[in-house]
Tab-separated table of C-alpha atoms in Angstrom:
chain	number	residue	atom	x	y	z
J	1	UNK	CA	0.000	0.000	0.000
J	2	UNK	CA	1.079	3.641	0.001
J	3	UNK	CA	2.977	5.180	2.460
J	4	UNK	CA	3.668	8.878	4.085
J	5	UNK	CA	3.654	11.291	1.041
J	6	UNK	CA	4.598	15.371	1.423
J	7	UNK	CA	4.392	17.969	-1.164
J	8	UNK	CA	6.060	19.840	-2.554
J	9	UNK	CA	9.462	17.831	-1.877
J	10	UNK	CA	11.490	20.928	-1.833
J	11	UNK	CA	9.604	24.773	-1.636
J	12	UNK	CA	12.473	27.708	-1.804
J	13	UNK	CA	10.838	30.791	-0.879
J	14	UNK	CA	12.257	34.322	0.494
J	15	UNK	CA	12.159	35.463	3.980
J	16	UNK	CA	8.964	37.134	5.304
J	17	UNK	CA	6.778	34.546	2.750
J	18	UNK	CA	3.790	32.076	4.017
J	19	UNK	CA	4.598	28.757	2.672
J	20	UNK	CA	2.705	25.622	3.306
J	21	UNK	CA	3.737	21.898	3.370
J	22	UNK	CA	1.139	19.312	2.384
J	23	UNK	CA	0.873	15.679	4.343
J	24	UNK	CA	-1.055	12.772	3.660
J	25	UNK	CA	-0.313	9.653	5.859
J	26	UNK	CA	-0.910	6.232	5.160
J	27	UNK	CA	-4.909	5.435	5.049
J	28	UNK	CA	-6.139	4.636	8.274
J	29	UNK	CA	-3.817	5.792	10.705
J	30	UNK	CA	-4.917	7.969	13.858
J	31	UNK	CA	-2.134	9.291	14.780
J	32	UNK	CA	-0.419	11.799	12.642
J	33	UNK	CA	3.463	13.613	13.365
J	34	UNK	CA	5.546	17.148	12.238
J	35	UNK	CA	8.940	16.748	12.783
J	36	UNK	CA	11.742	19.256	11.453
J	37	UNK	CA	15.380	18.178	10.472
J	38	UNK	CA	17.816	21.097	10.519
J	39	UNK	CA	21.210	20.783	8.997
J	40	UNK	CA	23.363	19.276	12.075
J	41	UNK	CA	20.538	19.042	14.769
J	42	UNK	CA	19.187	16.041	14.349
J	43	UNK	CA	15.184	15.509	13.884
J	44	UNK	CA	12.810	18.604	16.533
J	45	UNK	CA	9.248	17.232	17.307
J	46	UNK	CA	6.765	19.926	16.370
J	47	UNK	CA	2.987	18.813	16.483
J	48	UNK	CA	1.206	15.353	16.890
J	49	UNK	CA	-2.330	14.749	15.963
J	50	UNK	CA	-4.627	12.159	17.498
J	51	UNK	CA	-7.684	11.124	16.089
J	52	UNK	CA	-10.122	13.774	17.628
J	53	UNK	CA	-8.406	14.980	20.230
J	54	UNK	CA	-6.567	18.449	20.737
J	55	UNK	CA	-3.462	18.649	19.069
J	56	UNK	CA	-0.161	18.175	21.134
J	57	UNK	CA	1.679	21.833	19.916
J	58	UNK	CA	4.242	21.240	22.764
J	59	UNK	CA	6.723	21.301	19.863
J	60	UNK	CA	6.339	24.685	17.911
J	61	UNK	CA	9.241	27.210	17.939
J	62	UNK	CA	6.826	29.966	17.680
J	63	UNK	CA	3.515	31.364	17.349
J	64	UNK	CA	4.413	31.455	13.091
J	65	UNK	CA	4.188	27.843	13.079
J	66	UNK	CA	0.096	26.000	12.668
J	67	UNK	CA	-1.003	22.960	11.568
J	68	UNK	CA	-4.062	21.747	11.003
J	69	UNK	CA	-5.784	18.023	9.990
J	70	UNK	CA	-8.575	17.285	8.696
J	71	UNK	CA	-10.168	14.488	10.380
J	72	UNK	CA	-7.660	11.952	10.136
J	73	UNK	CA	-6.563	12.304	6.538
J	74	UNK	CA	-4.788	15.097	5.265
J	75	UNK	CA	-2.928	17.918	7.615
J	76	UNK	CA	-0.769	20.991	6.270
J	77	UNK	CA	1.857	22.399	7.510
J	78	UNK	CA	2.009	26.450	7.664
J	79	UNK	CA	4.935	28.559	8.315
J	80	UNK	CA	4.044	32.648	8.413
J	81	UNK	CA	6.768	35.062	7.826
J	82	UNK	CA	9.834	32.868	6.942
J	83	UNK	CA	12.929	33.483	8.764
J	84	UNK	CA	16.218	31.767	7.586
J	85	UNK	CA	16.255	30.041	10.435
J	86	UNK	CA	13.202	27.703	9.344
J	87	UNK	CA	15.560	26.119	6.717
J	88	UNK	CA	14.862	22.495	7.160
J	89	UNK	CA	13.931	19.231	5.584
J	90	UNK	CA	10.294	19.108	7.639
J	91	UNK	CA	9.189	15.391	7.705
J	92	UNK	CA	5.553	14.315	8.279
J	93	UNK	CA	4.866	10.556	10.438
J	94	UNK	CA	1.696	8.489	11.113
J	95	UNK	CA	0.874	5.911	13.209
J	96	UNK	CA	-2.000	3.228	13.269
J	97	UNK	CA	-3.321	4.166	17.071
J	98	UNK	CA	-0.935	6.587	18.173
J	99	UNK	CA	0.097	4.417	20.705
J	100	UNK	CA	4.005	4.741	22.000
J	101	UNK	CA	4.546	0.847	21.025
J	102	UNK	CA	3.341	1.302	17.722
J	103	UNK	CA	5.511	2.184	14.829
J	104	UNK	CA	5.839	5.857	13.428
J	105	UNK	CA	6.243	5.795	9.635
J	106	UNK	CA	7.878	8.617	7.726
J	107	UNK	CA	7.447	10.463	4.408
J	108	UNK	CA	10.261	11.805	2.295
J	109	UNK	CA	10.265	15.296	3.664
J	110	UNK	CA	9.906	18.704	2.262
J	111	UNK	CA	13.412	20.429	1.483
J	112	UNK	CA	12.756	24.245	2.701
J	113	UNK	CA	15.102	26.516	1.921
J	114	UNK	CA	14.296	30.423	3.009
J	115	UNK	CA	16.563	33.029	1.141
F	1	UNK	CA	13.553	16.126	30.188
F	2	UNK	CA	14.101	13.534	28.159
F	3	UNK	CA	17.240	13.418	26.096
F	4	UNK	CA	19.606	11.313	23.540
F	5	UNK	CA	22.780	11.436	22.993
F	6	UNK	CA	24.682	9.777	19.728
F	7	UNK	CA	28.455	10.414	20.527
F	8	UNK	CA	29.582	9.453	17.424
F	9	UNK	CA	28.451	11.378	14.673
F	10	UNK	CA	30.180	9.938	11.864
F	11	UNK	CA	31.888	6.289	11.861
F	12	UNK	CA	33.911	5.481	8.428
F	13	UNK	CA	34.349	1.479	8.503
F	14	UNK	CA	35.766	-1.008	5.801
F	15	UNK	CA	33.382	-3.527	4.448
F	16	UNK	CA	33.222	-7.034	6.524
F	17	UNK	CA	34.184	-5.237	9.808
F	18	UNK	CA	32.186	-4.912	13.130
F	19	UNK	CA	30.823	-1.884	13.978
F	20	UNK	CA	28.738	-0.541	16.602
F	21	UNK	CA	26.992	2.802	17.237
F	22	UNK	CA	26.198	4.691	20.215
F	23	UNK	CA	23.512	5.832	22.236
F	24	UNK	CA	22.980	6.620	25.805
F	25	UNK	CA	19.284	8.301	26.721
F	26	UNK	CA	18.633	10.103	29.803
F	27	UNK	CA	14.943	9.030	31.830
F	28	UNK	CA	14.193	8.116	35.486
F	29	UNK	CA	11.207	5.428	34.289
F	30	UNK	CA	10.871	3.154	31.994
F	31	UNK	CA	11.593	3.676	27.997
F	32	UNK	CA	10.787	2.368	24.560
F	33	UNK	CA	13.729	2.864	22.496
F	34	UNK	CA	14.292	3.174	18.908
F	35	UNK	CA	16.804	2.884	16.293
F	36	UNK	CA	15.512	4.204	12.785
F	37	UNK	CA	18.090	4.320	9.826
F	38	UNK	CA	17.925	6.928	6.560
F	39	UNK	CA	19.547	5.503	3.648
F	40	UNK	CA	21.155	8.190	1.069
F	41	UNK	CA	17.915	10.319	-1.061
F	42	UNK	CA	15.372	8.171	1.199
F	43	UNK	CA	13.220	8.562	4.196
F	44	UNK	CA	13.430	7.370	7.656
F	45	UNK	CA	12.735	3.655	7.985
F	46	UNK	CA	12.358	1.963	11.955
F	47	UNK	CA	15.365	-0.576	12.132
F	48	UNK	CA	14.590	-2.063	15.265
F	49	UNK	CA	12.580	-1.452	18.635
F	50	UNK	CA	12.539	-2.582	22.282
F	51	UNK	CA	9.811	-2.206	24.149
F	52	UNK	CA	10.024	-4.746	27.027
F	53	UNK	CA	11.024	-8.300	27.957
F	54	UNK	CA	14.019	-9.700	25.819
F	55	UNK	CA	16.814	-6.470	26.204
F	56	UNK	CA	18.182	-7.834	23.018
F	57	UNK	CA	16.640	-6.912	19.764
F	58	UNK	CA	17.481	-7.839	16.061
F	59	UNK	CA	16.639	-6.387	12.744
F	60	UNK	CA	16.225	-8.766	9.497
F	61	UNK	CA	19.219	-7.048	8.233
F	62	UNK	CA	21.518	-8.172	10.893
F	63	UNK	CA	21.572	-5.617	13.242
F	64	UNK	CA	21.282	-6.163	16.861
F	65	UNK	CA	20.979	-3.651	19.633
F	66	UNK	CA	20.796	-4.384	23.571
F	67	UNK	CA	19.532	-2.490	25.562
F	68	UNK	CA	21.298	-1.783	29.123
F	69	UNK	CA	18.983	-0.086	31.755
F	70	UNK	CA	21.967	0.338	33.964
F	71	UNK	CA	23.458	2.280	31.838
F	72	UNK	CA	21.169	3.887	30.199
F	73	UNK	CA	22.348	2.532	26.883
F	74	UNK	CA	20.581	1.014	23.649
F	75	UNK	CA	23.947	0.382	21.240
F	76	UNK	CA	23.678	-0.938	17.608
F	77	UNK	CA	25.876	-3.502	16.686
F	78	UNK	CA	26.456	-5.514	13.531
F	79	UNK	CA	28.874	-7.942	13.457
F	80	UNK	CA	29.948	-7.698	9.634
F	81	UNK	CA	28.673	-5.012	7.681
F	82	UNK	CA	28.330	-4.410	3.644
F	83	UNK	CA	28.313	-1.337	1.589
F	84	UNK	CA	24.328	-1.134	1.282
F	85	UNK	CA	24.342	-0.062	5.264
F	86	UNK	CA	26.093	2.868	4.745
F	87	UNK	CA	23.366	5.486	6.065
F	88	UNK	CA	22.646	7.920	8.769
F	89	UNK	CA	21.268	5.721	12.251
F	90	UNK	CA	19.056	7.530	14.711
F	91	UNK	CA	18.597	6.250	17.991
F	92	UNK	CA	15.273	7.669	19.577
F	93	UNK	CA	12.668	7.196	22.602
F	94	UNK	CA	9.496	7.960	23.344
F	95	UNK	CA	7.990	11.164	25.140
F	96	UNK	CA	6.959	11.356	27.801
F	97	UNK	CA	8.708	7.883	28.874
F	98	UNK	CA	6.138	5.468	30.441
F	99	UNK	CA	3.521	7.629	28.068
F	100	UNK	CA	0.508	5.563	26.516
F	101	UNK	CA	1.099	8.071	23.370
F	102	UNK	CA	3.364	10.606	22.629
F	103	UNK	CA	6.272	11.870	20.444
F	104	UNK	CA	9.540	10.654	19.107
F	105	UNK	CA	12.698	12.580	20.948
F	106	UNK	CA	16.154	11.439	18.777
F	107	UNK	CA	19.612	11.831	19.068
F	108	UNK	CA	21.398	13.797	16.485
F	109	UNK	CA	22.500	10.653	14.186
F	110	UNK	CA	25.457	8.979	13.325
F	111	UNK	CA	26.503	8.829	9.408
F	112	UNK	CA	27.889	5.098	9.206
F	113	UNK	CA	29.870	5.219	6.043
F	114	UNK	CA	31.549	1.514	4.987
F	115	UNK	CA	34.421	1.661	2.384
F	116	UNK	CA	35.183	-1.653	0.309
Protein backbone atom coordinates (compact mmCIF):
# COMPACT_ATOMS: atom_id res chain seq x y z
CA UNK A 1 0.00 0.00 0.00
CA UNK A 2 1.08 3.64 0.00
CA UNK A 3 2.98 5.18 2.46
CA UNK A 4 3.67 8.88 4.08
CA UNK A 5 3.65 11.29 1.04
CA UNK A 6 4.60 15.37 1.42
CA UNK A 7 4.39 17.97 -1.16
CA UNK A 8 6.06 19.84 -2.55
CA UNK A 9 9.46 17.83 -1.88
CA UNK A 10 11.49 20.93 -1.83
CA UNK A 11 9.60 24.77 -1.64
CA UNK A 12 12.47 27.71 -1.80
CA UNK A 13 10.84 30.79 -0.88
CA UNK A 14 12.26 34.32 0.49
CA UNK A 15 12.16 35.46 3.98
CA UNK A 16 8.96 37.13 5.30
CA UNK A 17 6.78 34.55 2.75
CA UNK A 18 3.79 32.08 4.02
CA UNK A 19 4.60 28.76 2.67
CA UNK A 20 2.70 25.62 3.31
CA UNK A 21 3.74 21.90 3.37
CA UNK A 22 1.14 19.31 2.38
CA UNK A 23 0.87 15.68 4.34
CA UNK A 24 -1.06 12.77 3.66
CA UNK A 25 -0.31 9.65 5.86
CA UNK A 26 -0.91 6.23 5.16
CA UNK A 27 -4.91 5.44 5.05
CA UNK A 28 -6.14 4.64 8.27
CA UNK A 29 -3.82 5.79 10.70
CA UNK A 30 -4.92 7.97 13.86
CA UNK A 31 -2.13 9.29 14.78
CA UNK A 32 -0.42 11.80 12.64
CA UNK A 33 3.46 13.61 13.37
CA UNK A 34 5.55 17.15 12.24
CA UNK A 35 8.94 16.75 12.78
CA UNK A 36 11.74 19.26 11.45
CA UNK A 37 15.38 18.18 10.47
CA UNK A 38 17.82 21.10 10.52
CA UNK A 39 21.21 20.78 9.00
CA UNK A 40 23.36 19.28 12.07
CA UNK A 41 20.54 19.04 14.77
CA UNK A 42 19.19 16.04 14.35
CA UNK A 43 15.18 15.51 13.88
CA UNK A 44 12.81 18.60 16.53
CA UNK A 45 9.25 17.23 17.31
CA UNK A 46 6.77 19.93 16.37
CA UNK A 47 2.99 18.81 16.48
CA UNK A 48 1.21 15.35 16.89
CA UNK A 49 -2.33 14.75 15.96
CA UNK A 50 -4.63 12.16 17.50
CA UNK A 51 -7.68 11.12 16.09
CA UNK A 52 -10.12 13.77 17.63
CA UNK A 53 -8.41 14.98 20.23
CA UNK A 54 -6.57 18.45 20.74
CA UNK A 55 -3.46 18.65 19.07
CA UNK A 56 -0.16 18.18 21.13
CA UNK A 57 1.68 21.83 19.92
CA UNK A 58 4.24 21.24 22.76
CA UNK A 59 6.72 21.30 19.86
CA UNK A 60 6.34 24.69 17.91
CA UNK A 61 9.24 27.21 17.94
CA UNK A 62 6.83 29.97 17.68
CA UNK A 63 3.52 31.36 17.35
CA UNK A 64 4.41 31.46 13.09
CA UNK A 65 4.19 27.84 13.08
CA UNK A 66 0.10 26.00 12.67
CA UNK A 67 -1.00 22.96 11.57
CA UNK A 68 -4.06 21.75 11.00
CA UNK A 69 -5.78 18.02 9.99
CA UNK A 70 -8.58 17.29 8.70
CA UNK A 71 -10.17 14.49 10.38
CA UNK A 72 -7.66 11.95 10.14
CA UNK A 73 -6.56 12.30 6.54
CA UNK A 74 -4.79 15.10 5.27
CA UNK A 75 -2.93 17.92 7.61
CA UNK A 76 -0.77 20.99 6.27
CA UNK A 77 1.86 22.40 7.51
CA UNK A 78 2.01 26.45 7.66
CA UNK A 79 4.94 28.56 8.32
CA UNK A 80 4.04 32.65 8.41
CA UNK A 81 6.77 35.06 7.83
CA UNK A 82 9.83 32.87 6.94
CA UNK A 83 12.93 33.48 8.76
CA UNK A 84 16.22 31.77 7.59
CA UNK A 85 16.26 30.04 10.43
CA UNK A 86 13.20 27.70 9.34
CA UNK A 87 15.56 26.12 6.72
CA UNK A 88 14.86 22.50 7.16
CA UNK A 89 13.93 19.23 5.58
CA UNK A 90 10.29 19.11 7.64
CA UNK A 91 9.19 15.39 7.70
CA UNK A 92 5.55 14.31 8.28
CA UNK A 93 4.87 10.56 10.44
CA UNK A 94 1.70 8.49 11.11
CA UNK A 95 0.87 5.91 13.21
CA UNK A 96 -2.00 3.23 13.27
CA UNK A 97 -3.32 4.17 17.07
CA UNK A 98 -0.94 6.59 18.17
CA UNK A 99 0.10 4.42 20.70
CA UNK A 100 4.00 4.74 22.00
CA UNK A 101 4.55 0.85 21.03
CA UNK A 102 3.34 1.30 17.72
CA UNK A 103 5.51 2.18 14.83
CA UNK A 104 5.84 5.86 13.43
CA UNK A 105 6.24 5.79 9.63
CA UNK A 106 7.88 8.62 7.73
CA UNK A 107 7.45 10.46 4.41
CA UNK A 108 10.26 11.81 2.29
CA UNK A 109 10.27 15.30 3.66
CA UNK A 110 9.91 18.70 2.26
CA UNK A 111 13.41 20.43 1.48
CA UNK A 112 12.76 24.24 2.70
CA UNK A 113 15.10 26.52 1.92
CA UNK A 114 14.30 30.42 3.01
CA UNK A 115 16.56 33.03 1.14
CA UNK B 1 13.55 16.13 30.19
CA UNK B 2 14.10 13.53 28.16
CA UNK B 3 17.24 13.42 26.10
CA UNK B 4 19.61 11.31 23.54
CA UNK B 5 22.78 11.44 22.99
CA UNK B 6 24.68 9.78 19.73
CA UNK B 7 28.45 10.41 20.53
CA UNK B 8 29.58 9.45 17.42
CA UNK B 9 28.45 11.38 14.67
CA UNK B 10 30.18 9.94 11.86
CA UNK B 11 31.89 6.29 11.86
CA UNK B 12 33.91 5.48 8.43
CA UNK B 13 34.35 1.48 8.50
CA UNK B 14 35.77 -1.01 5.80
CA UNK B 15 33.38 -3.53 4.45
CA UNK B 16 33.22 -7.03 6.52
CA UNK B 17 34.18 -5.24 9.81
CA UNK B 18 32.19 -4.91 13.13
CA UNK B 19 30.82 -1.88 13.98
CA UNK B 20 28.74 -0.54 16.60
CA UNK B 21 26.99 2.80 17.24
CA UNK B 22 26.20 4.69 20.22
CA UNK B 23 23.51 5.83 22.24
CA UNK B 24 22.98 6.62 25.80
CA UNK B 25 19.28 8.30 26.72
CA UNK B 26 18.63 10.10 29.80
CA UNK B 27 14.94 9.03 31.83
CA UNK B 28 14.19 8.12 35.49
CA UNK B 29 11.21 5.43 34.29
CA UNK B 30 10.87 3.15 31.99
CA UNK B 31 11.59 3.68 28.00
CA UNK B 32 10.79 2.37 24.56
CA UNK B 33 13.73 2.86 22.50
CA UNK B 34 14.29 3.17 18.91
CA UNK B 35 16.80 2.88 16.29
CA UNK B 36 15.51 4.20 12.79
CA UNK B 37 18.09 4.32 9.83
CA UNK B 38 17.92 6.93 6.56
CA UNK B 39 19.55 5.50 3.65
CA UNK B 40 21.16 8.19 1.07
CA UNK B 41 17.92 10.32 -1.06
CA UNK B 42 15.37 8.17 1.20
CA UNK B 43 13.22 8.56 4.20
CA UNK B 44 13.43 7.37 7.66
CA UNK B 45 12.73 3.65 7.98
CA UNK B 46 12.36 1.96 11.96
CA UNK B 47 15.37 -0.58 12.13
CA UNK B 48 14.59 -2.06 15.27
CA UNK B 49 12.58 -1.45 18.63
CA UNK B 50 12.54 -2.58 22.28
CA UNK B 51 9.81 -2.21 24.15
CA UNK B 52 10.02 -4.75 27.03
CA UNK B 53 11.02 -8.30 27.96
CA UNK B 54 14.02 -9.70 25.82
CA UNK B 55 16.81 -6.47 26.20
CA UNK B 56 18.18 -7.83 23.02
CA UNK B 57 16.64 -6.91 19.76
CA UNK B 58 17.48 -7.84 16.06
CA UNK B 59 16.64 -6.39 12.74
CA UNK B 60 16.23 -8.77 9.50
CA UNK B 61 19.22 -7.05 8.23
CA UNK B 62 21.52 -8.17 10.89
CA UNK B 63 21.57 -5.62 13.24
CA UNK B 64 21.28 -6.16 16.86
CA UNK B 65 20.98 -3.65 19.63
CA UNK B 66 20.80 -4.38 23.57
CA UNK B 67 19.53 -2.49 25.56
CA UNK B 68 21.30 -1.78 29.12
CA UNK B 69 18.98 -0.09 31.76
CA UNK B 70 21.97 0.34 33.96
CA UNK B 71 23.46 2.28 31.84
CA UNK B 72 21.17 3.89 30.20
CA UNK B 73 22.35 2.53 26.88
CA UNK B 74 20.58 1.01 23.65
CA UNK B 75 23.95 0.38 21.24
CA UNK B 76 23.68 -0.94 17.61
CA UNK B 77 25.88 -3.50 16.69
CA UNK B 78 26.46 -5.51 13.53
CA UNK B 79 28.87 -7.94 13.46
CA UNK B 80 29.95 -7.70 9.63
CA UNK B 81 28.67 -5.01 7.68
CA UNK B 82 28.33 -4.41 3.64
CA UNK B 83 28.31 -1.34 1.59
CA UNK B 84 24.33 -1.13 1.28
CA UNK B 85 24.34 -0.06 5.26
CA UNK B 86 26.09 2.87 4.74
CA UNK B 87 23.37 5.49 6.07
CA UNK B 88 22.65 7.92 8.77
CA UNK B 89 21.27 5.72 12.25
CA UNK B 90 19.06 7.53 14.71
CA UNK B 91 18.60 6.25 17.99
CA UNK B 92 15.27 7.67 19.58
CA UNK B 93 12.67 7.20 22.60
CA UNK B 94 9.50 7.96 23.34
CA UNK B 95 7.99 11.16 25.14
CA UNK B 96 6.96 11.36 27.80
CA UNK B 97 8.71 7.88 28.87
CA UNK B 98 6.14 5.47 30.44
CA UNK B 99 3.52 7.63 28.07
CA UNK B 100 0.51 5.56 26.52
CA UNK B 101 1.10 8.07 23.37
CA UNK B 102 3.36 10.61 22.63
CA UNK B 103 6.27 11.87 20.44
CA UNK B 104 9.54 10.65 19.11
CA UNK B 105 12.70 12.58 20.95
CA UNK B 106 16.15 11.44 18.78
CA UNK B 107 19.61 11.83 19.07
CA UNK B 108 21.40 13.80 16.49
CA UNK B 109 22.50 10.65 14.19
CA UNK B 110 25.46 8.98 13.33
CA UNK B 111 26.50 8.83 9.41
CA UNK B 112 27.89 5.10 9.21
CA UNK B 113 29.87 5.22 6.04
CA UNK B 114 31.55 1.51 4.99
CA UNK B 115 34.42 1.66 2.38
CA UNK B 116 35.18 -1.65 0.31
Amino acid sequence: GAGVSQSPSNKVTEKGKDVELRCDPISGHTALYWYRQRLGQGLEFLIYFQGNSAPDKSGLPSDRFSAERTGESVSTLTIQRTQQEDSAVYLCASSLRGFSTDTQYFGPGTRLTVL
Amino acid sequence: AQSVTQLDSQVPVFEEAPVELRCNYSSSVSVYLFWYVQYPNQGLQLLLKYLSGSTLVESINGFEAEFNKSQTSFHLRKPSVHISDTAEYFCAVINPPGGSQGNLIFGKGTKLSVKP
